[in-house]
């Protein structure tokens, strides 16, 4: 259930409804009267295909019933945008509009996404209310620094968090069980790039989606996540330590640095197995009709960490196009893994740059579990579910 209060960022919550629905959620919207000055209830009714709650005392119904009925409907309530006024009301226990009354009566997790002018966000009383609400257990997706609605003021803190971050906040709030609480999860993602000269490199088409999904799922399950990622166009994830790297050597160094504190290692990166033996300091000029490039092996990060393995659980990935199970099992043994995630890029909906994946999980005891085609995020949850059973 989305509660909209009266700020200019209300227009962004229209897009949030669409994104939630695109991910399969049912959404209902409730609005304060001020919110209705920014966006009409009709907009939300059309986007959600559900009734919109606009009045605490709707005509023709008993006032006592409506917000109570509504408060029983959702699994999570998201207040987006949450204005300074709404924060103040919630912090003081008010229940005098459809949003605050429903929130008061609900017993489900609440995610607050404040958005306001930076001077208002920095105001001492607003901050006191935020602290009070956080201490009460309400979850926040804090505003970002960036361009504000009033152009003459330029940039500041108070801009509504990007949609992807709000979606992460909702995902985490929906996860009632937090089996990774107190655990450190190290995830690698994406491709590496190995330069031959300043303007040319060897790489592969990995976009980082599977690794980012693992990071997101691990956070939603309560883990503290470090994500080492090769070059990617994906939005940096919310509340996750991102370590950007370029080459396999940089990824190996970053993994080595973060490994000692790690409880679960999930190595989803498509690391280059070879790199040019030397990198030319200047752009190479073409000359002969053919050209030979000498390559050398990169460090096998997973195998190296496997040799140092002590208490951490290791999850590896394998892309195989023949003798899939056999090759994957062999890789699991060689790299001393607890779980290996086998991809077969020949299946439809599998591989690089798609949002879905179909994988087979093989654990250290030889148990094989074939998963259906599902979103990479759903695959990520399945991987942790399975890994936790091994712990
Ligand atoms: N991996 C790694 N370091 C490398 C190469 C791969 O840590 N230099 C990791 C990948 O992140 C993945 C797993 O090892 O989790 C499997 O990688 P893959 O390239 O499929 O396997 P290889 O061991 O390289 O075997 P082969 O190339 O023979 O298939």
Short mmCIF file of C-alpha atoms and ligand atoms in Angstrom, two decimals:
data_model
loop_
_atom_site.label_atom_id
_atom_site.label_comp_id
_atom_site.label_asym_id
_atom_site.label_seq_id
_atom_site.Cartn_x
_atom_site.Cartn_y
_atom_site.Cartn_z
CA UNK A 1 0.00 0.00 0.00
CA UNK A 2 1.36 3.33 -1.06
CA UNK A 3 0.64 6.44 1.00
CA UNK A 4 1.17 9.69 -0.87
CA UNK A 5 1.50 13.02 0.91
CA UNK A 6 1.61 16.51 -0.56
CA UNK A 7 5.01 17.20 -2.07
CA UNK A 8 6.11 17.72 -5.63
CA UNK A 9 7.80 14.28 -5.60
CA UNK A 10 4.23 12.87 -5.59
CA UNK A 11 4.54 12.65 -9.38
CA UNK A 12 7.38 10.15 -8.96
CA UNK A 13 5.16 7.83 -6.93
CA UNK A 14 3.10 7.27 -10.11
CA UNK A 15 6.16 5.61 -11.61
CA UNK A 16 6.64 3.65 -8.38
CA UNK A 17 3.15 2.16 -8.76
CA UNK A 18 4.02 1.07 -12.29
CA UNK A 19 7.33 -0.46 -11.25
CA UNK A 20 5.72 -2.35 -8.37
CA UNK A 21 3.04 -3.69 -10.67
CA UNK A 22 5.62 -4.62 -13.29
CA UNK A 23 7.25 -6.76 -10.58
CA UNK A 24 3.96 -8.50 -9.89
CA UNK A 25 2.72 -6.61 -6.83
CA UNK A 26 -0.86 -5.52 -6.17
CA UNK A 27 -0.86 -1.88 -5.18
CA UNK A 28 -3.42 0.32 -3.46
CA UNK A 29 -2.91 4.02 -3.00
CA UNK A 30 -4.10 6.32 -0.21
CA UNK A 31 -3.62 10.05 -0.43
CA UNK A 32 -3.67 13.02 1.90
CA UNK A 33 -5.79 15.95 0.72
CA UNK A 34 -2.61 17.95 -0.05
CA UNK A 35 -1.30 15.10 -2.21
CA UNK A 36 -4.45 15.42 -4.31
CA UNK A 37 -3.35 18.94 -5.24
CA UNK A 38 -0.25 17.49 -6.92
CA UNK A 39 -1.64 14.31 -8.54
CA UNK A 40 -5.26 13.33 -8.97
CA UNK A 41 -6.70 10.16 -7.42
CA UNK A 42 -7.76 9.21 -10.94
CA UNK A 43 -4.09 8.85 -11.96
CA UNK A 44 -3.41 6.37 -9.17
CA UNK A 45 -6.71 4.54 -9.71
CA UNK A 46 -5.80 4.03 -13.37
CA UNK A 47 -2.22 2.93 -12.62
CA UNK A 48 -3.13 0.62 -9.75
CA UNK A 49 -6.51 -0.60 -11.09
CA UNK A 50 -7.65 -0.41 -7.46
CA UNK A 51 -9.75 2.05 -5.49
CA UNK A 52 -7.89 5.02 -4.01
CA UNK A 53 -8.45 6.12 -0.42
CA UNK A 54 -8.78 9.90 -0.36
CA UNK A 55 -10.92 10.67 2.61
CA UNK A 56 -10.88 9.49 6.19
CA UNK A 57 -14.66 9.91 6.29
CA UNK A 58 -15.82 8.69 2.88
CA UNK A 59 -19.45 9.33 2.06
CA UNK A 60 -21.84 6.46 2.45
CA UNK A 61 -19.54 4.39 4.67
CA UNK A 62 -19.03 4.31 8.37
CA UNK A 63 -15.94 6.34 9.12
CA UNK A 64 -14.75 3.84 11.65
CA UNK A 65 -14.49 1.09 9.08
CA UNK A 66 -12.67 2.44 6.06
CA UNK A 67 -9.14 3.03 7.33
CA UNK A 68 -9.31 -0.09 9.50
CA UNK A 69 -10.28 -2.20 6.48
CA UNK A 70 -7.49 -0.59 4.50
CA UNK A 71 -4.95 -1.11 7.24
CA UNK A 72 -5.58 -4.90 7.09
CA UNK A 73 -5.05 -5.16 3.35
CA UNK A 74 -1.32 -4.69 2.68
CA UNK A 75 1.82 -6.67 3.49
CA UNK A 76 3.85 -3.49 3.56
CA UNK A 77 3.05 0.23 3.61
CA UNK A 78 5.27 2.65 1.71
CA UNK A 79 4.98 6.37 2.30
CA UNK A 80 6.29 8.07 -0.79
CA UNK A 81 6.84 10.94 -0.71
CA UNK A 82 6.73 11.49 3.03
CA UNK A 83 6.61 15.24 3.68
CA UNK A 84 7.92 17.03 6.77
CA UNK A 85 4.29 17.38 7.85
CA UNK A 86 3.57 13.66 7.53
CA UNK A 87 6.76 12.77 9.45
CA UNK A 88 5.71 15.14 12.24
CA UNK A 89 2.23 13.63 12.41
CA UNK A 90 3.53 10.06 12.50
CA UNK A 91 6.16 10.88 15.10
CA UNK A 92 3.48 12.40 17.35
CA UNK A 93 0.92 9.66 16.83
CA UNK A 94 -1.63 11.73 14.91
CA UNK A 95 -4.30 9.95 12.86
CA UNK A 96 -6.29 12.73 11.23
CA UNK A 97 -5.99 11.99 7.52
CA UNK A 98 -6.39 8.78 5.45
CA UNK A 99 -2.64 8.08 5.41
CA UNK A 100 -1.76 8.64 9.06
CA UNK A 101 -4.97 6.97 10.27
CA UNK A 102 -4.31 3.84 8.18
CA UNK A 103 -0.65 3.72 9.27
CA UNK A 104 -1.69 3.95 12.92
CA UNK A 105 -4.11 1.06 12.54
CA UNK A 106 -1.77 -1.18 10.51
CA UNK A 107 0.47 -3.92 11.87
CA UNK A 108 2.77 -4.32 8.88
CA UNK A 109 6.26 -2.97 8.11
CA UNK A 110 6.39 0.64 7.10
CA UNK A 111 8.89 2.19 4.68
CA UNK A 112 9.21 5.97 4.69
CA UNK A 113 10.67 7.82 1.73
CA UNK A 114 11.01 11.47 2.70
CA UNK A 115 11.33 14.17 0.04
CA UNK A 116 11.45 17.89 0.65
CA UNK A 117 13.46 21.02 0.18
CA UNK A 118 16.95 20.69 1.70
CA UNK A 119 16.37 23.43 4.27
CA UNK A 120 13.27 21.58 5.48
CA UNK A 121 15.11 18.22 5.54
CA UNK A 122 17.94 19.74 7.58
CA UNK A 123 15.56 21.43 10.01
CA UNK A 124 16.30 20.31 13.57
CA UNK A 125 12.71 19.34 14.37
CA UNK A 126 12.31 17.36 11.14
CA UNK A 127 15.54 15.51 11.95
CA UNK A 128 14.32 14.88 15.48
CA UNK A 129 11.14 13.34 14.08
CA UNK A 130 13.18 11.18 11.69
CA UNK A 131 15.35 9.95 14.56
CA UNK A 132 12.30 9.23 16.68
CA UNK A 133 10.62 7.30 13.86
CA UNK A 134 13.80 5.33 13.14
CA UNK A 135 14.14 4.46 16.82
CA UNK A 136 10.52 3.31 16.82
CA UNK A 137 11.49 0.78 14.14
CA UNK A 138 10.20 2.45 11.01
CA UNK A 139 12.40 1.85 8.00
CA UNK A 140 13.61 4.74 5.88
CA UNK A 141 14.91 5.15 2.39
CA UNK A 142 16.62 8.45 3.03
CA UNK A 143 16.56 11.26 0.49
CA UNK A 144 19.48 11.80 -1.80
CA UNK A 145 21.65 14.76 -2.66
CA UNK A 146 20.77 16.24 -6.02
CA UNK A 147 18.77 18.75 -8.02
CA UNK A 148 15.78 20.08 -6.09
CA UNK A 149 12.43 21.10 -7.54
CA UNK A 150 13.11 24.80 -7.06
CA UNK A 151 15.73 25.37 -9.73
CA UNK A 152 17.17 28.55 -8.24
CA UNK A 153 18.33 26.54 -5.23
CA UNK A 154 20.33 24.11 -7.34
CA UNK A 155 21.32 20.97 -5.48
CA UNK A 156 20.88 19.79 -1.93
CA UNK A 157 19.83 16.95 0.37
CA UNK A 158 16.13 16.19 0.26
CA UNK A 159 15.57 14.82 -3.22
CA UNK A 160 13.46 11.64 -3.22
CA UNK A 161 15.67 8.53 -3.34
CA UNK A 162 15.88 6.90 -6.77
CA UNK A 163 13.16 4.36 -7.52
CA UNK A 164 15.54 1.39 -7.50
CA UNK A 165 16.53 2.23 -3.93
CA UNK A 166 12.91 2.58 -2.84
CA UNK A 167 12.19 -0.82 -4.41
CA UNK A 168 15.15 -2.28 -2.48
CA UNK A 169 13.77 -0.80 0.73
CA UNK A 170 10.38 -2.37 0.04
CA UNK A 171 11.95 -5.73 -0.80
CA UNK A 172 13.88 -5.71 2.47
CA UNK A 173 10.80 -4.70 4.47
CA UNK A 174 8.82 -7.58 2.95
CA UNK A 175 11.46 -10.07 4.10
CA UNK A 176 10.30 -10.94 7.58
CA UNK A 177 12.98 -13.54 8.22
CA UNK A 178 16.53 -12.17 8.34
CA UNK A 179 18.68 -15.31 8.28
CA UNK A 180 21.76 -13.35 7.14
CA UNK A 181 21.56 -10.84 10.01
CA UNK A 182 25.01 -10.31 11.48
CA UNK A 183 26.69 -11.97 8.50
CA UNK A 184 29.06 -10.41 6.00
CA UNK A 185 28.45 -11.30 2.40
CA UNK A 186 31.05 -10.70 -0.30
CA UNK A 187 29.65 -10.70 -3.83
CA UNK A 188 31.49 -10.20 -7.11
CA UNK A 189 29.66 -9.11 -10.23
CA UNK A 190 30.06 -8.23 -13.86
CA UNK A 191 32.88 -8.55 -16.31
CA UNK A 192 36.51 -7.61 -16.10
CA UNK A 193 38.33 -5.60 -18.74
CA UNK A 194 41.90 -6.37 -19.71
CA UNK A 195 43.55 -3.58 -21.65
CA UNK A 196 46.05 -4.19 -24.45
CA UNK A 197 46.75 -0.51 -24.95
CA UNK A 198 45.13 2.66 -23.55
CA UNK A 199 42.11 2.39 -25.88
CA UNK A 200 41.55 -1.36 -26.45
CA UNK A 201 40.57 -4.19 -24.18
CA UNK A 202 39.37 -7.79 -23.95
CA UNK A 203 36.15 -8.42 -22.11
CA UNK A 204 32.85 -10.36 -22.23
CA UNK A 205 29.18 -9.34 -22.35
CA UNK A 206 28.40 -9.81 -18.64
CA UNK A 207 26.26 -6.91 -17.37
CA UNK A 208 26.51 -7.64 -13.64
CA UNK A 209 22.77 -8.35 -13.20
CA UNK A 210 23.16 -11.72 -11.45
CA UNK A 211 25.76 -10.37 -9.00
CA UNK A 212 23.72 -7.25 -8.28
CA UNK A 213 20.66 -9.44 -7.66
CA UNK A 214 22.70 -11.53 -5.19
CA UNK A 215 23.81 -8.38 -3.38
CA UNK A 216 20.24 -7.11 -3.23
CA UNK A 217 18.85 -10.41 -1.95
CA UNK A 218 21.60 -10.74 0.66
CA UNK A 219 20.82 -7.26 1.96
CA UNK A 220 17.09 -7.98 2.06
CA UNK A 221 17.86 -11.11 4.11
CA UNK A 222 19.68 -8.97 6.66
CA UNK A 223 23.31 -9.35 5.50
CA UNK A 224 25.97 -6.63 5.35
CA UNK A 225 27.06 -6.74 1.75
CA UNK A 226 30.23 -5.77 -0.06
CA UNK A 227 29.85 -5.88 -3.83
CA UNK A 228 32.98 -5.92 -5.97
CA UNK A 229 31.87 -5.09 -9.47
CA UNK A 230 33.54 -4.78 -12.83
CA UNK A 231 32.37 -2.04 -15.22
CA UNK A 232 28.56 -1.95 -15.42
CA UNK A 233 25.70 0.37 -16.33
CA UNK A 234 23.56 -0.76 -13.39
CA UNK A 235 22.52 1.67 -10.65
CA UNK A 236 24.69 1.30 -7.53
CA UNK A 237 22.59 -0.70 -5.06
CA UNK A 238 21.09 0.79 -1.91
CA UNK A 239 22.94 0.45 1.39
CA UNK A 240 25.62 -1.83 -0.03
CA UNK A 241 29.36 -1.17 -0.06
CA UNK A 242 30.29 -1.00 -3.74
CA UNK A 243 33.90 -1.57 -4.76
CA UNK A 244 34.33 -0.78 -8.46
CA UNK A 245 37.17 -2.53 -10.27
CA UNK A 246 38.25 -2.93 -13.89
CA UNK A 247 40.68 -5.82 -14.35
CA UNK A 248 40.86 -9.37 -13.00
CA UNK A 249 43.96 -8.36 -11.03
CA UNK A 250 42.07 -5.49 -9.38
CA UNK A 251 39.14 -7.77 -8.61
CA UNK A 252 41.52 -10.34 -7.09
CA UNK A 253 43.15 -7.68 -4.90
CA UNK A 254 39.78 -6.32 -3.73
CA UNK A 255 38.46 -9.83 -3.01
CA UNK A 256 41.62 -10.68 -1.07
CA UNK A 257 41.24 -7.50 0.99
CA UNK A 258 37.61 -8.11 1.95
CA UNK A 259 37.74 -11.89 2.29
CA UNK A 260 38.97 -12.21 5.91
CA UNK A 261 35.73 -10.73 7.31
CA UNK A 262 33.50 -12.73 4.96
CA UNK A 263 30.91 -15.29 6.05
CA UNK A 264 29.54 -16.04 2.58
CA UNK A 265 31.39 -15.51 -0.69
CA UNK A 266 29.31 -15.46 -3.87
CA UNK A 267 31.53 -15.19 -6.91
CA UNK A 268 29.23 -14.30 -9.80
CA UNK A 269 31.72 -12.21 -11.77
CA UNK A 270 32.68 -13.30 -15.25
CA UNK A 271 36.39 -12.92 -14.67
CA UNK A 272 38.68 -12.95 -17.66
CA UNK A 273 40.81 -16.10 -17.60
CA UNK A 274 43.54 -14.44 -19.66
CA UNK A 275 44.98 -11.00 -20.11
CA UNK A 276 47.46 -9.51 -22.58
CA UNK A 277 51.01 -10.36 -21.52
CA UNK A 278 51.97 -6.69 -21.78
CA UNK A 279 49.99 -3.50 -22.06
CA UNK A 280 51.32 -1.06 -24.65
CA UNK A 281 51.81 2.37 -23.07
CA UNK A 282 50.61 4.13 -26.25
CA UNK A 283 47.91 3.25 -28.74
CA UNK A 284 49.17 0.47 -31.01
CA UNK A 285 49.36 1.42 -34.69
CA UNK A 286 48.33 -1.06 -37.34
CA UNK A 287 51.08 -2.36 -39.61
CA UNK A 288 51.34 -6.00 -40.63
CA UNK A 289 48.43 -7.88 -42.20
CA UNK A 290 48.10 -10.17 -39.21
CA UNK A 291 48.76 -9.63 -35.56
CA UNK A 292 49.41 -12.03 -32.71
CA UNK A 293 48.60 -11.17 -29.15
CA UNK A 294 50.30 -13.05 -26.35
CA UNK A 295 48.03 -13.76 -23.41
CA UNK A 296 48.80 -14.92 -19.89
CA UNK A 297 46.58 -16.46 -17.21
CA UNK A 298 44.93 -14.24 -14.64
CA UNK A 299 44.61 -15.31 -11.01
CA UNK A 300 41.73 -17.71 -10.41
CA UNK A 301 40.17 -15.72 -7.57
CA UNK A 302 37.79 -18.41 -6.40
CA UNK A 303 40.44 -21.13 -6.42
CA UNK A 304 42.91 -18.88 -4.56
CA UNK A 305 40.35 -18.03 -1.87
CA UNK A 306 39.44 -21.72 -1.78
CA UNK A 307 42.99 -22.48 -0.63
CA UNK A 308 42.59 -19.99 2.23
CA UNK A 309 39.13 -21.25 3.11
CA UNK A 310 38.38 -21.50 6.77
CA UNK A 311 34.86 -20.75 8.01
CA UNK A 312 33.32 -18.96 5.01
CA UNK A 313 30.80 -20.58 2.72
CA UNK A 314 31.85 -20.38 -0.94
CA UNK A 315 29.41 -20.10 -3.83
CA UNK A 316 30.73 -20.25 -7.38
CA UNK A 317 29.21 -20.04 -10.83
CA UNK A 318 29.81 -22.12 -13.90
CA UNK A 319 28.84 -21.49 -17.47
CA UNK A 320 28.94 -24.75 -19.35
CA UNK A 321 27.80 -25.72 -22.82
CA UNK A 322 28.65 -29.46 -22.69
CA UNK A 323 28.87 -32.16 -19.99
CA UNK A 324 27.28 -29.54 -17.80
CA UNK A 325 26.77 -31.48 -14.57
CA UNK A 326 30.09 -33.27 -14.73
CA UNK A 327 32.05 -30.09 -15.45
CA UNK A 328 30.25 -28.17 -12.74
CA UNK A 329 30.84 -30.89 -10.15
CA UNK A 330 34.49 -30.97 -11.10
CA UNK A 331 34.72 -27.18 -10.70
CA UNK A 332 33.02 -27.42 -7.30
CA UNK A 333 35.68 -29.89 -6.12
CA UNK A 334 38.65 -28.09 -7.66
CA UNK A 335 37.70 -24.71 -6.23
CA UNK A 336 36.58 -26.17 -2.87
CA UNK A 337 33.07 -24.73 -3.17
CA UNK A 338 30.03 -25.41 -1.02
CA UNK A 339 27.61 -24.63 -3.81
CA UNK A 340 27.91 -24.14 -7.53
CA UNK A 341 25.36 -22.42 -9.71
CA UNK A 342 25.31 -23.90 -13.18
CA UNK A 343 24.11 -21.83 -16.13
CA UNK A 344 23.51 -23.23 -19.53
CA UNK A 345 23.52 -20.27 -21.91
CA UNK A 346 21.75 -22.30 -24.60
CA UNK A 347 18.42 -22.24 -22.73
CA UNK A 348 15.97 -19.47 -23.65
CA UNK A 349 15.88 -16.62 -21.14
CA UNK A 350 19.35 -17.44 -19.83
CA UNK A 351 22.61 -15.62 -20.12
CA UNK A 352 24.01 -12.16 -20.43
CA UNK A 353 21.92 -8.97 -20.41
CA UNK A 354 18.60 -10.66 -19.59
CA UNK A 355 16.61 -10.31 -16.39
CA UNK A 356 15.82 -13.99 -16.06
CA UNK A 357 17.90 -17.06 -15.44
CA UNK A 358 17.46 -20.79 -15.26
CA UNK A 359 20.07 -22.53 -13.21
CA UNK A 360 20.93 -25.80 -11.55
CA UNK A 361 22.30 -25.76 -8.01
CA UNK A 362 24.78 -28.42 -7.00
CA UNK A 363 26.01 -28.56 -3.42
CA UNK A 364 29.13 -30.06 -1.87
CA UNK A 365 27.17 -33.20 -0.96
CA UNK A 366 26.37 -33.79 -4.62
CA UNK A 367 22.69 -32.80 -4.32
CA UNK A 368 21.35 -31.40 -7.56
CA UNK A 369 18.40 -28.97 -7.71
CA UNK A 370 17.11 -27.75 -11.05
CA UNK A 371 15.30 -24.42 -10.83
CA UNK A 372 12.64 -23.12 -13.21
CA UNK A 373 13.17 -20.04 -15.35
CA UNK A 374 12.75 -17.07 -12.98
CA UNK A 375 14.02 -13.54 -12.40
CA UNK A 376 17.67 -13.21 -11.42
CA UNK A 377 16.48 -11.75 -8.12
CA UNK A 378 14.35 -14.83 -7.44
CA UNK A 379 17.33 -17.04 -8.37
CA UNK A 380 19.46 -15.05 -5.92
CA UNK A 381 17.01 -15.74 -3.06
CA UNK A 382 16.98 -19.46 -3.95
CA UNK A 383 20.78 -19.55 -3.90
CA UNK A 384 20.95 -18.11 -0.37
CA UNK A 385 18.08 -20.30 0.80
CA UNK A 386 20.04 -23.33 -0.37
CA UNK A 387 23.39 -22.09 0.96
CA UNK A 388 21.88 -21.46 4.40
CA UNK A 389 20.74 -25.07 4.57
CA UNK A 390 24.37 -26.11 4.15
CA UNK A 391 25.59 -23.94 7.02
N1 LIG B 1 36.53 -17.30 -11.49
C1 LIG B 1 37.44 -16.65 -10.69
N2 LIG B 1 38.61 -16.19 -11.22
C2 LIG B 1 38.91 -16.39 -12.53
C3 LIG B 1 37.97 -17.07 -13.35
C4 LIG B 1 36.79 -17.50 -12.80
O1 LIG B 1 37.19 -16.48 -9.50
N3 LIG B 1 40.06 -15.92 -13.02
C5 LIG B 1 35.27 -17.78 -10.89
C6 LIG B 1 34.01 -17.25 -11.51
O2 LIG B 1 33.59 -16.09 -10.87
C7 LIG B 1 33.04 -18.39 -11.32
C8 LIG B 1 33.89 -19.62 -11.34
O3 LIG B 1 35.22 -19.16 -11.09
O4 LIG B 1 32.39 -18.33 -10.06
C9 LIG B 1 33.83 -20.42 -12.62
O5 LIG B 1 34.42 -19.75 -13.63
P1 LIG B 1 34.61 -20.39 -15.12
O6 LIG B 1 35.32 -19.37 -15.91
O7 LIG B 1 33.32 -20.90 -15.61
O8 LIG B 1 35.47 -21.63 -14.81
P2 LIG B 1 36.98 -21.91 -14.96
O9 LIG B 1 37.45 -22.37 -13.65
O10 LIG B 1 37.67 -20.76 -15.60
O11 LIG B 1 37.00 -23.19 -15.90
P3 LIG B 1 36.94 -23.35 -17.49
O12 LIG B 1 37.41 -22.05 -18.06
O13 LIG B 1 37.81 -24.47 -17.72
O14 LIG B 1 35.49 -23.63 -17.76
#
